[in-house]
């Protein structure tokens, strides 16, 4: 119980992903390798697209992990939403423009170590171009 209290004090949340007609929101999932970002992203996309009727799109920048793009593409096909694979900030900006009329755009990122400064710098550039909500 004490741990829950401490976490609530230190972790800020936005209260969810409210959709507003005419306003597109981009949600980026960022974290360490193996924590479930891709699976969580697919579950969120399915919930919003299928249960709430939101217009949803997916973007993945996880081109490091073997078959990561294939995994998310399968989820996208099952849910019936479009997906783009991006490799750099320019492609991120293009994807953002392409999905500008979608209610929610979920972005998957490559997991990594906080000690891999090259990968962290690449992620920073992508997030700057994405401007996630």
C-alpha positions as CSV (number, residue, x, y, z in Angstrom):
1,X,0.0,0.0,0.0
2,X,2.8,2.4,0.8
3,X,4.4,1.7,-2.6
4,X,1.1,2.6,-4.3
5,X,0.9,5.8,-2.4
6,X,4.5,6.7,-3.4
7,X,4.0,5.9,-7.0
8,X,0.8,8.0,-7.2
9,X,2.7,10.9,-5.7
10,X,5.5,10.7,-8.3
11,X,3.8,9.6,-11.5
12,X,1.8,12.1,-13.4
13,X,-1.0,10.9,-15.7
14,X,-3.1,12.7,-18.2
15,X,-6.4,11.0,-17.2
16,X,-6.8,9.0,-20.5
17,X,-7.1,9.7,-24.2
18,X,-10.2,11.7,-24.8
19,X,-11.2,12.0,-28.4
20,X,-12.6,15.2,-29.8
21,X,-14.1,15.4,-33.3
22,X,-11.7,17.3,-35.5
23,X,-8.7,17.0,-33.2
24,X,-6.1,14.4,-33.7
25,X,-4.1,13.1,-30.7
26,X,-0.9,11.2,-30.9
27,X,0.0,8.8,-28.1
28,X,3.6,7.5,-28.0
29,X,4.5,4.4,-26.0
30,X,8.0,4.6,-24.7
31,X,9.9,2.3,-22.4
32,X,12.5,-0.4,-21.9
33,X,12.7,-3.5,-24.0
34,X,10.2,-6.2,-23.2
35,X,7.8,-4.3,-21.1
36,X,4.8,-4.8,-23.4
37,X,4.6,-1.6,-25.4
38,X,3.5,-3.2,-28.7
39,X,0.9,-5.5,-27.1
40,X,-0.5,-2.6,-25.0
41,X,-0.6,-0.4,-28.1
42,X,-2.6,-3.0,-30.0
43,X,-5.0,-3.4,-27.0
44,X,-5.5,0.3,-26.8
45,X,-6.0,0.6,-30.6
46,X,-8.6,-2.2,-30.6
47,X,-10.5,-0.7,-27.6
48,X,-10.7,2.8,-29.2
49,X,-11.4,1.6,-32.8
50,X,-13.8,-1.3,-32.1
51,X,-15.5,-0.4,-28.8
52,X,-15.6,3.4,-29.0
53,X,-15.7,3.9,-32.8
54,X,-12.7,6.2,-32.9
55,X,-10.8,6.6,-36.1
56,X,-7.4,5.1,-35.2
57,X,-4.0,4.7,-36.9
58,X,-0.7,3.1,-35.9
59,X,2.9,4.2,-36.4
60,X,5.9,2.1,-35.5
61,X,9.4,3.2,-35.1
62,X,10.5,-0.2,-33.7
63,X,12.7,-1.3,-36.5
64,X,15.3,-2.8,-34.2
65,X,13.5,-5.8,-32.8
66,X,13.2,-8.8,-35.3
67,X,9.7,-9.0,-36.7
68,X,8.4,-6.1,-34.6
69,X,6.9,-4.3,-37.6
70,X,5.3,-7.6,-38.8
71,X,3.8,-8.2,-35.3
72,X,2.2,-4.7,-35.3
73,X,1.0,-5.0,-38.9
74,X,-0.8,-8.2,-38.0
75,X,-2.5,-6.4,-35.1
76,X,-3.4,-3.5,-37.4
77,X,-4.9,-5.8,-40.0
78,X,-7.0,-7.7,-37.4
79,X,-8.3,-4.4,-35.9
80,X,-8.7,-2.9,-39.4
81,X,-6.6,0.2,-39.0
82,X,-3.8,1.7,-41.1
83,X,-0.2,1.5,-40.1
84,X,3.0,3.2,-41.1
85,X,6.6,2.1,-40.4
86,X,8.9,5.1,-39.9
87,X,12.7,5.2,-39.7
88,X,13.5,8.8,-39.1
89,X,12.1,12.3,-38.2
90,X,11.2,13.1,-41.8
91,X,9.1,9.9,-42.2
92,X,7.6,10.7,-38.8
93,X,6.5,14.1,-40.0
94,X,5.0,12.5,-43.1
95,X,3.1,9.9,-41.1
96,X,1.8,12.7,-38.8
97,X,0.5,14.6,-41.8
98,X,-1.0,11.4,-43.4
99,X,-2.9,10.6,-40.2
100,X,-3.9,14.2,-39.3
101,X,-7.6,13.5,-39.7
102,X,-7.6,10.5,-37.3
103,X,-8.9,10.7,-33.8
104,X,-6.1,8.8,-32.2
105,X,-2.7,7.8,-33.6
106,X,-0.7,5.3,-31.5
107,X,3.0,5.3,-31.9
108,X,5.2,2.3,-30.9
109,X,8.8,2.9,-30.2
110,X,11.8,0.6,-29.9
111,X,12.7,-0.4,-26.4
112,X,16.2,0.1,-25.3
113,X,18.7,0.7,-22.6
114,X,19.1,4.1,-20.9
115,X,22.9,3.5,-21.6
116,X,22.5,3.3,-25.4
117,X,22.9,7.1,-26.0
118,X,22.7,6.7,-29.8
119,X,19.3,5.1,-29.6
120,X,18.1,7.6,-27.0
121,X,19.1,10.4,-29.3
122,X,17.3,8.8,-32.3
123,X,14.2,8.5,-30.1
124,X,14.4,12.1,-29.0
125,X,14.5,13.2,-32.7
126,X,11.5,11.1,-33.5
127,X,9.5,12.3,-30.5
128,X,10.4,15.9,-31.4
129,X,9.0,15.3,-34.9
130,X,5.9,13.4,-33.6
131,X,5.0,16.0,-30.9
132,X,3.0,13.4,-29.0
133,X,0.1,14.4,-26.7
